[in-house]
Coordinates of C-alpha atoms in Angstrom, one line a residue:
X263 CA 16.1 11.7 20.0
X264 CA 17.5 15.2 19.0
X265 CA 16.8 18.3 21.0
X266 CA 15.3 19.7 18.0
X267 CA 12.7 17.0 17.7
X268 CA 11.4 18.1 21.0
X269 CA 10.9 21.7 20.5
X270 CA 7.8 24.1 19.6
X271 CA 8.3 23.7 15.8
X272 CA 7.5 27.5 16.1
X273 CA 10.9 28.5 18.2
X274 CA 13.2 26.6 15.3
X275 CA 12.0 29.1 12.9
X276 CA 11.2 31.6 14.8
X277 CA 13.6 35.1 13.5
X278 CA 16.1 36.4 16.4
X279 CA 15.7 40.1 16.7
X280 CA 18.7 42.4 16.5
X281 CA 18.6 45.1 18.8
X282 CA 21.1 48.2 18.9
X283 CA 24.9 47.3 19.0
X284 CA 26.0 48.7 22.2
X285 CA 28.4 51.1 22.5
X286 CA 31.4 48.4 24.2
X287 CA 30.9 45.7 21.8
X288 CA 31.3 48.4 18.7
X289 CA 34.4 50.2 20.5
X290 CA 36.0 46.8 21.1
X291 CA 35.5 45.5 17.6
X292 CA 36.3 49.0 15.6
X293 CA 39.6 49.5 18.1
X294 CA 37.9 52.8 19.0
X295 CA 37.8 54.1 22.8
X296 CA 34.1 54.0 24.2
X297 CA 34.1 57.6 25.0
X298 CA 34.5 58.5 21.3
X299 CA 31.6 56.2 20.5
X300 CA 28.3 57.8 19.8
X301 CA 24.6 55.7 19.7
X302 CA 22.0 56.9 17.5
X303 CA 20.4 53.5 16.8
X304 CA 18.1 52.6 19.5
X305 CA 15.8 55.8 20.6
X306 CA 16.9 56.1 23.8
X307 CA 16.5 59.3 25.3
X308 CA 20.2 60.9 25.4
X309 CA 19.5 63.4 28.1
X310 CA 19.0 60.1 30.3
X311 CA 16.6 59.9 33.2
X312 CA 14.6 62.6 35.5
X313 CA 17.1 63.6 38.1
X314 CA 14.0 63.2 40.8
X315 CA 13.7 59.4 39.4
X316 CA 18.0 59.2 39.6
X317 CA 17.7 59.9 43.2
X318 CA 14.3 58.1 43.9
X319 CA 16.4 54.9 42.0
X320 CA 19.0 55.1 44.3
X321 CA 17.4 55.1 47.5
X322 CA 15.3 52.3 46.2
X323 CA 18.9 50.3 46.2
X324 CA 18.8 50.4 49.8
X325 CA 15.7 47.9 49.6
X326 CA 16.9 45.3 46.8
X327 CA 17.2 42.7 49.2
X328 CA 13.3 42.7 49.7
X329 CA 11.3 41.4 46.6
X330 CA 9.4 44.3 44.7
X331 CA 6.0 45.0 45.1
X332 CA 4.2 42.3 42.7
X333 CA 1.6 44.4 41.6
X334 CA 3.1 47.4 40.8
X335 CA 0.3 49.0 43.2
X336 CA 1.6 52.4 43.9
X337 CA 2.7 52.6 40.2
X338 CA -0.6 51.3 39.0
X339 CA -2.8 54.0 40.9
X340 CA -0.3 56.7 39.7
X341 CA -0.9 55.8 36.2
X342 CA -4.6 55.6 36.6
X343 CA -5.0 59.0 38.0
X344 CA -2.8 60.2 35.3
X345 CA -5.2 58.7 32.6
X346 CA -8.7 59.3 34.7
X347 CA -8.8 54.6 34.5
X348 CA -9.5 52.8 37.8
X349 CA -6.6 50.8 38.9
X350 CA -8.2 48.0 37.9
X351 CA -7.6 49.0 34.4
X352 CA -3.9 49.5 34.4
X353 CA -1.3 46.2 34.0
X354 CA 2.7 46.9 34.2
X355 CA 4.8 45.6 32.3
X356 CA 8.7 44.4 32.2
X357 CA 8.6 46.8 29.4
X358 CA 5.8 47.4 26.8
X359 CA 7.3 43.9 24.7
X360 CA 6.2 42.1 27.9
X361 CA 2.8 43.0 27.5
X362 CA 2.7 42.0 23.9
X363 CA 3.6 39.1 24.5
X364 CA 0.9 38.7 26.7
X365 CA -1.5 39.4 24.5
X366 CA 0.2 36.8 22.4
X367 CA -0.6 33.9 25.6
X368 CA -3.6 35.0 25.4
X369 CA -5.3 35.6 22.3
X370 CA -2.8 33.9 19.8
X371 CA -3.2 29.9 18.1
X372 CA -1.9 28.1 15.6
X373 CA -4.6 28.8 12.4
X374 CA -5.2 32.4 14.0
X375 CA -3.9 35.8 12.1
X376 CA -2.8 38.9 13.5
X377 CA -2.8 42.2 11.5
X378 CA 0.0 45.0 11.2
X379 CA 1.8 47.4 9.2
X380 CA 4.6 46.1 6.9
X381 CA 6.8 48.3 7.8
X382 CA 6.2 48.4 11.7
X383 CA 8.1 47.6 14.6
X384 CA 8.8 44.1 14.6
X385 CA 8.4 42.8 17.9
X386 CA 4.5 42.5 16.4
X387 CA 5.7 40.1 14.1
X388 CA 8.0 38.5 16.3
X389 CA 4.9 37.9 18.6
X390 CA 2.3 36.3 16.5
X391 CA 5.2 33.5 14.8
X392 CA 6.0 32.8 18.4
X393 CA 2.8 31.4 18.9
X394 CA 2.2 29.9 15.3
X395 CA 0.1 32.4 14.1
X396 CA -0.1 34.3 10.9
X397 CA 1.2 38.0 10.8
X398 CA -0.8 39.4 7.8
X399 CA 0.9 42.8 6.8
X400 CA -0.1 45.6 4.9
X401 CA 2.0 48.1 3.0
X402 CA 2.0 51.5 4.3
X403 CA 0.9 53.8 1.9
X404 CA 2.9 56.1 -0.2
X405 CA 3.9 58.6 2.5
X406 CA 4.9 55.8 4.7
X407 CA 1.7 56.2 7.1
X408 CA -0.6 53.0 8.5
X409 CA -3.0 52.6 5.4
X410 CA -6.3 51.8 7.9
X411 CA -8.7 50.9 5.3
X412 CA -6.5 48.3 3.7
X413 CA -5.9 46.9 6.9
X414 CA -9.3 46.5 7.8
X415 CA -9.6 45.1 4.8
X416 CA -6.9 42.8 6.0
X417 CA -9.6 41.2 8.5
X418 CA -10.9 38.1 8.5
X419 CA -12.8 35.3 11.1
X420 CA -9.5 34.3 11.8
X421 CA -7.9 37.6 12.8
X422 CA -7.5 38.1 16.4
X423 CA -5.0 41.1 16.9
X424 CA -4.7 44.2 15.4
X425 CA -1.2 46.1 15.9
X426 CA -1.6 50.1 15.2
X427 CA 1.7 51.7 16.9
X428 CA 1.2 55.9 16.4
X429 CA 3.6 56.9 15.8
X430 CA 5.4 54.3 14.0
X431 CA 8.7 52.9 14.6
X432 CA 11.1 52.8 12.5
X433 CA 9.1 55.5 9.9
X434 CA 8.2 57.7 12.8
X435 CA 4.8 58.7 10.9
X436 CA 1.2 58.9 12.4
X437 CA -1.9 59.2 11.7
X438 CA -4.8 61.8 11.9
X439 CA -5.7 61.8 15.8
X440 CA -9.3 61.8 14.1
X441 CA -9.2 59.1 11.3
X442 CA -7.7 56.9 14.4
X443 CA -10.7 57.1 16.5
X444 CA -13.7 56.6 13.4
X445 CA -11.5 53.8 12.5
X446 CA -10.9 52.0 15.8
X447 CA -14.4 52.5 16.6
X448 CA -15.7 50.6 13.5
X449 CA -13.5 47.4 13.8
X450 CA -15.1 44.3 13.9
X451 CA -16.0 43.1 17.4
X452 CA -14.4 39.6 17.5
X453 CA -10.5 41.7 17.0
X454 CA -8.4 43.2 19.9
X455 CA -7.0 46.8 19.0
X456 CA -3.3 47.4 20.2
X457 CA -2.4 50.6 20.0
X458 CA 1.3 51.1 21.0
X459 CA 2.1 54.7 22.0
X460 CA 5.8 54.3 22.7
X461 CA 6.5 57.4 21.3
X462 CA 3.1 59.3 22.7
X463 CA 4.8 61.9 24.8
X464 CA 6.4 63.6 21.8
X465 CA 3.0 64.3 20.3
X466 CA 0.9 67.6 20.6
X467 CA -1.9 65.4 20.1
X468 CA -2.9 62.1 21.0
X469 CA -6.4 59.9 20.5
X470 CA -8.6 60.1 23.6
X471 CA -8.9 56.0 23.8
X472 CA -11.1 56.5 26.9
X473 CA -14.8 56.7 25.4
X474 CA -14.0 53.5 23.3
X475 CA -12.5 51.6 26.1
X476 CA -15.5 52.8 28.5
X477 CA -17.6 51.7 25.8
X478 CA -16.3 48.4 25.9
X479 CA -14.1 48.2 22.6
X480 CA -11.5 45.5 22.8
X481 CA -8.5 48.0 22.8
X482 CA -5.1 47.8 24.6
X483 CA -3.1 51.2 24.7
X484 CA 0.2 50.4 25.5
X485 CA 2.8 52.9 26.9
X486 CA 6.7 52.2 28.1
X487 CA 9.3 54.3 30.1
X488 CA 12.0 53.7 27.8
X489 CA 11.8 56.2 25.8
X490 CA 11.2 60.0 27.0
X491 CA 11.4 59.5 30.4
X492 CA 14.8 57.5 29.9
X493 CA 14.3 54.1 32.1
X494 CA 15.2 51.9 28.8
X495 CA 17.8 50.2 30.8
X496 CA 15.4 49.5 33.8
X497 CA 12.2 47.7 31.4
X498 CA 9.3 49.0 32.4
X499 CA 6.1 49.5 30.5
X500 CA 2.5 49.4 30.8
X501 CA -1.4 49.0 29.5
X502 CA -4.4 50.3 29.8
X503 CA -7.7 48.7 28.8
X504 CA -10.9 47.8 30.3
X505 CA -10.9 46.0 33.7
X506 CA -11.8 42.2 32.3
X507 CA -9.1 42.6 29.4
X508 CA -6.4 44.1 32.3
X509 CA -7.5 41.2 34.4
X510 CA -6.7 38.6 31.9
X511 CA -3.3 40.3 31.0
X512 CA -2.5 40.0 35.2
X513 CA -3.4 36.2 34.6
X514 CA -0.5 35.2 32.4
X515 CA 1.9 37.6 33.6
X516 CA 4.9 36.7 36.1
X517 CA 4.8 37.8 39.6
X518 CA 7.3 40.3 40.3
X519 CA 7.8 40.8 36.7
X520 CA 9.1 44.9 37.5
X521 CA 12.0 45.0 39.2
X522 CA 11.8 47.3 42.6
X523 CA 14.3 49.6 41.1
X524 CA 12.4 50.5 38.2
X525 CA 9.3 51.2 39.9
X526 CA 10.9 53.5 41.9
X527 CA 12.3 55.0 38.8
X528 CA 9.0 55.0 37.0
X529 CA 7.1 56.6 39.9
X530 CA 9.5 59.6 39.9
X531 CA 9.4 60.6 37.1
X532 CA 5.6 60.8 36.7
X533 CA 6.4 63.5 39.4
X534 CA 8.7 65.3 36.8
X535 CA 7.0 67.1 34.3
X536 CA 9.6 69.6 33.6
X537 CA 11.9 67.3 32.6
X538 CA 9.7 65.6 30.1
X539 CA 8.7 69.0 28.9
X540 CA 12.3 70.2 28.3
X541 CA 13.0 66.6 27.0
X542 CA 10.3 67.5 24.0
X543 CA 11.8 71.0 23.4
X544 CA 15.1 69.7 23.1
X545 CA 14.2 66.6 20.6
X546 CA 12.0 68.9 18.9
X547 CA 15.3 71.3 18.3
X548 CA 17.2 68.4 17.3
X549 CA 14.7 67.1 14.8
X550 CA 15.1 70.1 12.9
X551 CA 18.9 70.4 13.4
X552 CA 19.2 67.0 11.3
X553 CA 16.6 67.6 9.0
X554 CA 17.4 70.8 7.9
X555 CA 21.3 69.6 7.7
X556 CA 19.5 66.5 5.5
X557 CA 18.1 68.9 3.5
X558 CA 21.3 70.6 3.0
X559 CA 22.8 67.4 2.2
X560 CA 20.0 66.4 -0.2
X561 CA 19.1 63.3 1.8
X562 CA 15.5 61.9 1.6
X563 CA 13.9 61.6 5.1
X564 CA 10.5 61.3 6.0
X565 CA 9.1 63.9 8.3
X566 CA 9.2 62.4 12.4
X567 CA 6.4 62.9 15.3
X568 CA 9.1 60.9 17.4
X569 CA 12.9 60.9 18.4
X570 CA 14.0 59.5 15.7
X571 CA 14.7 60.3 11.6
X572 CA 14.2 57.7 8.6
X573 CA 17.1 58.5 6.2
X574 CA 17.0 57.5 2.4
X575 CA 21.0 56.7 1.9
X576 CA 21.4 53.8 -0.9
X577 CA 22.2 50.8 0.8
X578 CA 21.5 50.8 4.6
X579 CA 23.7 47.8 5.5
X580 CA 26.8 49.5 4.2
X581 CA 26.1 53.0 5.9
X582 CA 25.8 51.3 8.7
X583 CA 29.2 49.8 8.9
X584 CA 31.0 52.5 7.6
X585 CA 29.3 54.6 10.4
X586 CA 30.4 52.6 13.2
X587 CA 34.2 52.4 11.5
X588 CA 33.6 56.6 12.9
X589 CA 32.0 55.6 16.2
X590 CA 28.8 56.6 15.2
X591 CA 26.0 53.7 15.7
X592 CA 22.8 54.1 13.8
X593 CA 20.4 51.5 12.9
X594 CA 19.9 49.6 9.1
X595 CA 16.3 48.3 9.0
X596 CA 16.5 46.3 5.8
X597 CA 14.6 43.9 8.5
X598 CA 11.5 46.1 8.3
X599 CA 11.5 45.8 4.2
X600 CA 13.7 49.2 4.1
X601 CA 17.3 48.2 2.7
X602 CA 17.9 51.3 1.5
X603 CA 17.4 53.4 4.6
X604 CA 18.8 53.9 8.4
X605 CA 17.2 55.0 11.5
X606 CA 18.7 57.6 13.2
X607 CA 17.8 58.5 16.6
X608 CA 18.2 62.2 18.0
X609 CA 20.8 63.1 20.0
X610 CA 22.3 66.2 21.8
X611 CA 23.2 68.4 19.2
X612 CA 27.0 67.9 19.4
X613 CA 26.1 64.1 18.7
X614 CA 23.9 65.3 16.1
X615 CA 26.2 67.7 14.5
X616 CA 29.3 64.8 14.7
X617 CA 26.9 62.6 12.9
X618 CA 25.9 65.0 10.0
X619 CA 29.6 65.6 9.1
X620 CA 30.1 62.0 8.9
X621 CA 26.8 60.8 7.2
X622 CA 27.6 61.7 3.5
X623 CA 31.2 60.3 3.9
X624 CA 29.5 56.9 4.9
X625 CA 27.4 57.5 2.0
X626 CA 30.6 57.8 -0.3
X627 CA 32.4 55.0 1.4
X628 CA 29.9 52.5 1.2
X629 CA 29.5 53.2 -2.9
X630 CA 33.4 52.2 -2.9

């Protein structure tokens, strides 16, 4: 018997996702020295972490010999206070795709659908064929934003999930803070909202999801340190929902699933709110440092309420390769139906400068 007649007929055609090159392997293959390499592709936060959660991290090295807290405890009640939830409320992940994948144990069956944005961050996707579901997506509309009447439309008996990420990765779009709420709150009952907020921090304004969850709605707001507060390296995440839906999610998790380290990391800097605040400023600054410099260039790009730009530049694949011939890694997303464009995630500004003197010579290169 082959191996392959054993397996989940799922896994064997089940798409591999392709994460951001990292800097080594593009230095090595380009013959370029590592220090010269600059990476724009996978919306980390280039400042790096808190320096209260640095120091907290390595005094937490001490301890690595003992297992982690299993729970999460002190991390959960942190993040309870900070939201007004009981701790009952709160689940931690090993990064916010942990928890998705959760959902997917749990709610997710062969025959079942699962709803989301065509052009939306793909681990959604990823998610639902793991478990032999059916991802049913829907275009976003013509200013690249979640069209939330066609995807209600989009629901049927057999829809269990529905994936609304504000803002959106890769367009970095969102939608009205209002139109969110009416249209979460009219959903059918028998479908589970999951709202990722990966990006939350660098919005002025974000839905209040606690009304709806106190009145019982079947919605899972999902959050992840990775991004502003600059723990991607350390996978840490979390939810918030009602108690019986956090309960289930602490069901089909793994104990232990958050490494010591990173809760340490993640606990310190919730105590840092300068640092995420100066964090925002200086994203904010860079956003308009490359988009005005876009404009200059006359690139299409669609306006960002994350860290992160969507760049119009004729054949995304090629861009990409010519960038990294300069050291510069950015990220094609022809896998998110976008063959034409590149995601380019903010940097300091001398990363971002060094990246807008290359960008039309990649463009020029890759017409060659």
């Amino acid at each position: 018997m082959k191996l392959t007649d054993m397996v989940n007929p799922a896994v064997l055609t089940q798409p591999v996702y392709e994460p951001g090159r990292p800097i080594e392997d593009v230095a090595r293959e380009m013959g370029l020295n590592p220090k010269d390499v600059i990476k724009l592709a996978s919306n980390e936060n280039p400042l790096g972490s808190s320096p209260k959660a640095l120091a907290a991290m390595r005094a937490a090295l001490e301890q690595v010999a003992r297992y982690p807290d299993g729970g999460s405890l002190a991390l959960s009640e942190k993040l309870a206070a900070r939201h007004a939830v009981t701790r009952e409320q709160i689940v931690i992940g090993n990064g916010s795709n942990e928890l998705l994948e959760l959902l997917g144990h749990i709610f997710l069956r062969p025959g079942d659908e699962a709803v989301m944005g065509q052009s939306a961050f793909v681990v959604y996707k990823l998610v639902t064929l793991l478990f032999g579901a059916k991802p049913v997506e829907v275009p976003l509309d013509h200013a690249f934003v979640h069209d939330l009447e066609a995807m209600k439309s989009a629901i049927t008996a057999r829809t269990k999930l529905v994936f609304l990420p504000t803002p959106n990765n890769p367009t970095g779009t969102t939608n009205d803070v209002g139109q969110l709420a009416d249209w979460a709150a009219g959903l059918p009952d028998h479908v589970v909202l999951v709202v990722d907020e990966a990006y939350g921090e660098y919005l002025d304004e974000l839905v209040d999801w606690g009304p709806l969850i106190s009145a019982g709605r079947k919605i899972v707001v999902l959050r992840t340190f990775s991004k502003i507060f600059g723990l991607a390296g350390l996978r840490v995440g979390y939810g918030r929902s009602t108690p019986e839906m956090a309960s289930l999610l602490q069901r089909v998790r793994q104990p232990f699933n958050v490494n010591l380290v990173g809760q340490a990391g993640a606990l310190a800097a919730l105590d840092d709110a300068d640092w995420v605040d100066y964090c925002r400023r200086e994203n904010a600054e860079g956003l308009r440092q490359v988009s005005s410099a876009l404009d200059t260039l006359g690139l299409r790009y669609l306006p960002s309420w994350g860290n992160f730009l969507l760049v119009e530049v004729g054949n995304g694949r090629a861009v990409f390769n010519q960038l990294q011939r300069q050291g510069i890694i950015v990220r094609p997303v022809e896998i998110y139906g976008l063959p034409k464009w590149v995601r380019i995630t903010i940097g300091k500004s001398e990363e971002n400068d060094r990246l807008i003197r290359r960008i039309s010579e990649g463009i020029n290169q890759s017409k060659q």
